[in-house]
Amino acid sequence: MEKKYDEVPIGGTIENVPTSINFKTGDWKSMTPVIDHEKCKKCKICTIFCPDEALIFNEKTQQIEIDYEYCKGCGICARECKFGAIQMKDMRDQK
Ligand code: SF4
Ligand code: SF4
């Protein structure tokens, strides 16, 4: 049976939020996004969807960049890019 919000057991507490600055979520990914700048239309849609704010539009270079220290390899950016400019690659193939 569905529980009401106040019936759900209390979970762990996260202190000193936001913690993602302190925890480099990119350390444990198995897949990694790679941008094809030839295909990128600079629409910045991917930056909105990234849950770790790991996609940044560099105003200087006018290109999308990935902060690999925080990208956790979820693949949302690749799914949301309508131009096929982001491909997910297996980390084992990057070495
Ligand atoms: S969603 Fe795709 S085309 Fe748009 S900025 Fe991101 S990588 Fe480029
Ligand atoms: S794979 Fe996930 S965490 Fe990494 S840049 Fe794309 S949306 Fe962000």
Short mmCIF file of N, CA and C and ligand atoms in Angstrom, two decimals:
data_model
loop_
_atom_site.label_atom_id
_atom_site.label_comp_id
_atom_site.label_asym_id
_atom_site.label_seq_id
_atom_site.Cartn_x
_atom_site.Cartn_y
_atom_site.Cartn_z
N MET A 1 0.84 -1.20 0.00
CA MET A 1 0.00 0.00 0.00
C MET A 1 0.88 1.26 0.00
N GLU A 2 0.43 2.25 -0.70
CA GLU A 2 1.19 3.49 -0.79
C GLU A 2 1.26 4.20 0.56
N LYS A 3 2.45 4.71 0.92
CA LYS A 3 2.63 5.40 2.20
C LYS A 3 2.45 6.90 2.01
N LYS A 4 1.96 7.54 3.08
CA LYS A 4 1.91 9.00 3.09
C LYS A 4 3.31 9.50 3.42
N TYR A 5 3.59 10.76 3.11
CA TYR A 5 4.95 11.26 3.28
C TYR A 5 5.44 11.13 4.73
N ASP A 6 4.54 11.29 5.72
CA ASP A 6 4.99 11.25 7.11
C ASP A 6 5.06 9.82 7.66
N GLU A 7 4.74 8.83 6.81
CA GLU A 7 4.86 7.44 7.21
C GLU A 7 6.15 6.80 6.67
N VAL A 8 6.82 7.52 5.78
CA VAL A 8 8.04 7.00 5.19
C VAL A 8 9.17 7.09 6.22
N PRO A 9 9.96 6.01 6.39
CA PRO A 9 11.07 6.05 7.37
C PRO A 9 12.05 7.17 7.07
N ILE A 10 12.58 7.76 8.12
CA ILE A 10 13.54 8.85 7.97
C ILE A 10 14.86 8.28 7.45
N GLY A 11 15.39 8.89 6.41
CA GLY A 11 16.64 8.42 5.81
C GLY A 11 17.84 9.09 6.43
N GLY A 12 18.99 8.91 5.80
CA GLY A 12 20.22 9.53 6.29
C GLY A 12 20.18 11.04 6.14
N THR A 13 20.99 11.71 6.93
CA THR A 13 21.05 13.16 6.88
C THR A 13 22.31 13.60 6.15
N ILE A 14 22.15 14.50 5.22
CA ILE A 14 23.31 15.04 4.51
C ILE A 14 23.65 16.38 5.16
N GLU A 15 24.85 16.46 5.69
CA GLU A 15 25.28 17.69 6.34
C GLU A 15 26.12 18.53 5.39
N ASN A 16 26.20 19.79 5.69
CA ASN A 16 27.03 20.73 4.92
C ASN A 16 26.69 20.73 3.43
N VAL A 17 25.40 20.77 3.13
CA VAL A 17 25.01 20.80 1.72
C VAL A 17 25.37 22.14 1.10
N PRO A 18 25.58 22.26 -0.18
CA PRO A 18 25.65 21.17 -1.14
C PRO A 18 26.96 20.41 -1.03
N THR A 19 26.87 19.09 -1.12
CA THR A 19 28.05 18.26 -0.93
C THR A 19 28.79 17.98 -2.23
N SER A 20 28.16 18.22 -3.37
CA SER A 20 28.79 17.83 -4.62
C SER A 20 30.09 18.58 -4.87
N ILE A 21 30.26 19.73 -4.26
CA ILE A 21 31.52 20.45 -4.41
C ILE A 21 32.63 19.66 -3.73
N ASN A 22 32.28 19.04 -2.61
CA ASN A 22 33.28 18.30 -1.85
C ASN A 22 33.49 16.87 -2.38
N PHE A 23 32.43 16.30 -2.96
CA PHE A 23 32.53 14.93 -3.46
C PHE A 23 32.64 14.94 -4.97
N LYS A 24 33.76 14.51 -5.46
CA LYS A 24 33.97 14.51 -6.91
C LYS A 24 33.29 13.28 -7.50
N THR A 25 32.05 13.49 -7.92
CA THR A 25 31.23 12.38 -8.39
C THR A 25 31.78 11.76 -9.67
N GLY A 26 32.68 12.44 -10.33
CA GLY A 26 33.28 11.88 -11.53
C GLY A 26 34.22 10.73 -11.27
N ASP A 27 34.57 10.52 -10.01
CA ASP A 27 35.53 9.47 -9.66
C ASP A 27 34.99 8.06 -9.89
N TRP A 28 33.67 7.90 -9.86
CA TRP A 28 33.16 6.53 -9.89
C TRP A 28 32.33 6.18 -11.13
N LYS A 29 32.48 6.96 -12.20
CA LYS A 29 31.67 6.64 -13.38
C LYS A 29 32.28 5.53 -14.24
N SER A 30 31.41 4.79 -14.95
CA SER A 30 31.89 3.75 -15.86
C SER A 30 31.73 4.18 -17.31
N MET A 31 30.84 5.15 -17.53
CA MET A 31 30.64 5.70 -18.88
C MET A 31 30.96 7.19 -18.83
N THR A 32 31.41 7.72 -19.94
CA THR A 32 31.75 9.15 -19.96
C THR A 32 31.27 9.80 -21.27
N PRO A 33 30.77 11.02 -21.19
CA PRO A 33 30.30 11.68 -22.41
C PRO A 33 31.45 12.31 -23.19
N VAL A 34 31.32 12.27 -24.50
CA VAL A 34 32.30 12.92 -25.37
C VAL A 34 31.51 13.80 -26.34
N ILE A 35 31.93 15.05 -26.46
CA ILE A 35 31.21 16.00 -27.31
C ILE A 35 31.85 16.07 -28.69
N ASP A 36 31.00 16.00 -29.71
CA ASP A 36 31.44 16.23 -31.08
C ASP A 36 31.13 17.70 -31.38
N HIS A 37 32.14 18.54 -31.32
CA HIS A 37 31.93 19.99 -31.48
C HIS A 37 31.49 20.37 -32.90
N GLU A 38 31.71 19.49 -33.84
CA GLU A 38 31.24 19.75 -35.21
C GLU A 38 29.72 19.67 -35.27
N LYS A 39 29.16 18.77 -34.47
CA LYS A 39 27.70 18.58 -34.48
C LYS A 39 26.99 19.53 -33.50
N CYS A 40 27.71 20.02 -32.51
CA CYS A 40 27.09 20.85 -31.46
C CYS A 40 26.57 22.17 -32.03
N LYS A 41 25.29 22.46 -31.72
CA LYS A 41 24.65 23.70 -32.20
C LYS A 41 24.69 24.81 -31.15
N LYS A 42 25.34 24.52 -30.02
CA LYS A 42 25.48 25.51 -28.94
C LYS A 42 24.13 25.97 -28.37
N CYS A 43 23.17 25.06 -28.37
CA CYS A 43 21.83 25.40 -27.87
C CYS A 43 21.80 25.44 -26.34
N LYS A 44 22.77 24.79 -25.69
CA LYS A 44 22.94 24.75 -24.22
C LYS A 44 21.86 23.95 -23.49
N ILE A 45 21.06 23.21 -24.22
CA ILE A 45 20.02 22.38 -23.59
C ILE A 45 20.65 21.39 -22.61
N CYS A 46 21.77 20.82 -23.01
CA CYS A 46 22.43 19.82 -22.17
C CYS A 46 22.81 20.39 -20.80
N THR A 47 23.16 21.66 -20.75
CA THR A 47 23.58 22.27 -19.48
C THR A 47 22.42 22.33 -18.49
N ILE A 48 21.22 22.41 -19.01
CA ILE A 48 20.03 22.48 -18.14
C ILE A 48 19.76 21.11 -17.51
N PHE A 49 19.98 20.06 -18.29
CA PHE A 49 19.62 18.72 -17.82
C PHE A 49 20.67 18.05 -16.95
N CYS A 50 21.91 18.47 -17.03
CA CYS A 50 22.96 17.78 -16.26
C CYS A 50 22.69 17.93 -14.76
N PRO A 51 22.53 16.82 -14.05
CA PRO A 51 22.23 16.89 -12.61
C PRO A 51 23.41 17.35 -11.76
N ASP A 52 24.61 17.35 -12.33
CA ASP A 52 25.79 17.75 -11.56
C ASP A 52 26.39 19.07 -12.03
N GLU A 53 25.69 19.75 -12.91
CA GLU A 53 26.20 21.00 -13.47
C GLU A 53 27.61 20.82 -14.00
N ALA A 54 27.83 19.67 -14.61
CA ALA A 54 29.16 19.36 -15.13
C ALA A 54 29.35 19.84 -16.57
N LEU A 55 28.28 20.32 -17.18
CA LEU A 55 28.38 20.85 -18.54
C LEU A 55 28.36 22.37 -18.45
N ILE A 56 29.38 22.97 -19.01
CA ILE A 56 29.52 24.42 -18.93
C ILE A 56 29.73 24.99 -20.33
N PHE A 57 29.03 26.08 -20.61
CA PHE A 57 29.30 26.77 -21.88
C PHE A 57 30.39 27.80 -21.62
N ASN A 58 31.53 27.58 -22.24
CA ASN A 58 32.67 28.49 -22.08
C ASN A 58 32.48 29.67 -23.03
N GLU A 59 32.21 30.83 -22.47
CA GLU A 59 31.96 32.03 -23.29
C GLU A 59 33.19 32.41 -24.11
N LYS A 60 34.36 32.13 -23.56
CA LYS A 60 35.60 32.52 -24.24
C LYS A 60 35.81 31.69 -25.52
N THR A 61 35.66 30.37 -25.36
CA THR A 61 35.89 29.49 -26.51
C THR A 61 34.62 29.26 -27.32
N GLN A 62 33.46 29.67 -26.74
CA GLN A 62 32.15 29.46 -27.37
C GLN A 62 31.89 27.97 -27.60
N GLN A 63 32.32 27.16 -26.62
CA GLN A 63 32.09 25.72 -26.73
C GLN A 63 31.58 25.16 -25.41
N ILE A 64 30.83 24.07 -25.54
CA ILE A 64 30.40 23.32 -24.36
C ILE A 64 31.60 22.53 -23.85
N GLU A 65 31.82 22.58 -22.55
CA GLU A 65 32.91 21.81 -21.95
C GLU A 65 32.34 20.92 -20.84
N ILE A 66 33.02 19.83 -20.58
CA ILE A 66 32.59 18.90 -19.52
C ILE A 66 33.60 18.93 -18.39
N ASP A 67 33.10 19.12 -17.18
CA ASP A 67 33.96 19.03 -16.01
C ASP A 67 33.95 17.56 -15.58
N TYR A 68 34.98 16.84 -15.99
CA TYR A 68 35.03 15.41 -15.76
C TYR A 68 35.23 15.04 -14.29
N GLU A 69 35.60 15.99 -13.48
CA GLU A 69 35.73 15.70 -12.05
C GLU A 69 34.36 15.51 -11.40
N TYR A 70 33.35 16.12 -12.00
CA TYR A 70 32.01 16.04 -11.40
C TYR A 70 31.01 15.28 -12.27
N CYS A 71 31.29 15.10 -13.55
CA CYS A 71 30.40 14.31 -14.41
C CYS A 71 30.36 12.89 -13.89
N LYS A 72 29.15 12.38 -13.60
CA LYS A 72 29.06 11.03 -13.06
C LYS A 72 28.67 10.00 -14.12
N GLY A 73 28.61 10.43 -15.37
CA GLY A 73 28.40 9.48 -16.46
C GLY A 73 27.00 8.94 -16.58
N CYS A 74 26.02 9.72 -16.16
CA CYS A 74 24.63 9.24 -16.18
C CYS A 74 24.05 9.14 -17.59
N GLY A 75 24.56 9.91 -18.52
CA GLY A 75 24.11 9.84 -19.91
C GLY A 75 22.89 10.69 -20.24
N ILE A 76 22.42 11.46 -19.29
CA ILE A 76 21.24 12.30 -19.55
C ILE A 76 21.54 13.31 -20.67
N CYS A 77 22.72 13.88 -20.63
CA CYS A 77 23.07 14.89 -21.65
C CYS A 77 23.03 14.28 -23.05
N ALA A 78 23.54 13.07 -23.19
CA ALA A 78 23.56 12.41 -24.49
C ALA A 78 22.13 12.12 -24.97
N ARG A 79 21.27 11.77 -24.03
CA ARG A 79 19.87 11.49 -24.37
C ARG A 79 19.14 12.77 -24.77
N GLU A 80 19.43 13.87 -24.09
CA GLU A 80 18.70 15.11 -24.33
C GLU A 80 19.22 15.92 -25.50
N CYS A 81 20.45 15.70 -25.90
CA CYS A 81 20.98 16.43 -27.06
C CYS A 81 20.30 15.92 -28.32
N LYS A 82 19.55 16.80 -28.95
CA LYS A 82 18.76 16.40 -30.13
C LYS A 82 19.58 16.40 -31.41
N PHE A 83 20.85 16.75 -31.29
CA PHE A 83 21.70 16.85 -32.48
C PHE A 83 22.75 15.74 -32.54
N GLY A 84 22.66 14.81 -31.60
CA GLY A 84 23.60 13.69 -31.59
C GLY A 84 25.04 14.13 -31.37
N ALA A 85 25.21 15.24 -30.66
CA ALA A 85 26.56 15.78 -30.46
C ALA A 85 27.27 15.18 -29.25
N ILE A 86 26.54 14.41 -28.43
CA ILE A 86 27.18 13.81 -27.27
C ILE A 86 27.02 12.30 -27.35
N GLN A 87 28.12 11.61 -27.28
CA GLN A 87 28.11 10.14 -27.28
C GLN A 87 28.69 9.67 -25.95
N MET A 88 28.08 8.62 -25.39
CA MET A 88 28.61 8.03 -24.17
C MET A 88 29.61 6.94 -24.56
N LYS A 89 30.77 7.00 -23.93
CA LYS A 89 31.83 6.03 -24.21
C LYS A 89 32.16 5.28 -22.93
N ASP A 90 32.53 4.01 -23.12
CA ASP A 90 32.95 3.18 -21.99
C ASP A 90 34.29 3.70 -21.49
N MET A 91 34.42 3.91 -20.18
CA MET A 91 35.65 4.43 -19.60
C MET A 91 36.86 3.53 -19.92
N ARG A 92 36.60 2.24 -20.05
CA ARG A 92 37.71 1.31 -20.30
C ARG A 92 38.34 1.56 -21.67
N ASP A 93 37.53 2.17 -22.58
CA ASP A 93 38.07 2.45 -23.92
C ASP A 93 38.84 3.76 -23.98
N GLN A 94 38.78 4.54 -22.88
CA GLN A 94 39.43 5.86 -22.85
C GLN A 94 40.91 5.75 -22.48
N LYS A 95 41.32 4.57 -21.98
CA LYS A 95 42.71 4.44 -21.50
C LYS A 95 43.65 4.07 -22.60
S1 SF4 B 1 22.47 19.90 -26.33
FE1 SF4 B 1 23.87 19.12 -27.89
S2 SF4 B 1 23.86 20.67 -29.47
FE2 SF4 B 1 23.00 21.64 -27.67
S3 SF4 B 1 24.78 22.59 -26.66
FE3 SF4 B 1 24.54 20.55 -25.78
S4 SF4 B 1 25.95 19.26 -26.99
FE4 SF4 B 1 25.57 21.14 -28.16
S1 SF4 B 2 26.82 12.25 -18.26
FE1 SF4 B 2 25.37 13.07 -16.71
S2 SF4 B 2 26.69 14.04 -15.19
FE2 SF4 B 2 27.94 13.76 -17.02
S3 SF4 B 2 27.79 15.68 -18.15
FE3 SF4 B 2 26.19 14.29 -18.94
S4 SF4 B 2 24.35 14.76 -17.75
FE4 SF4 B 2 26.11 15.63 -16.65
#
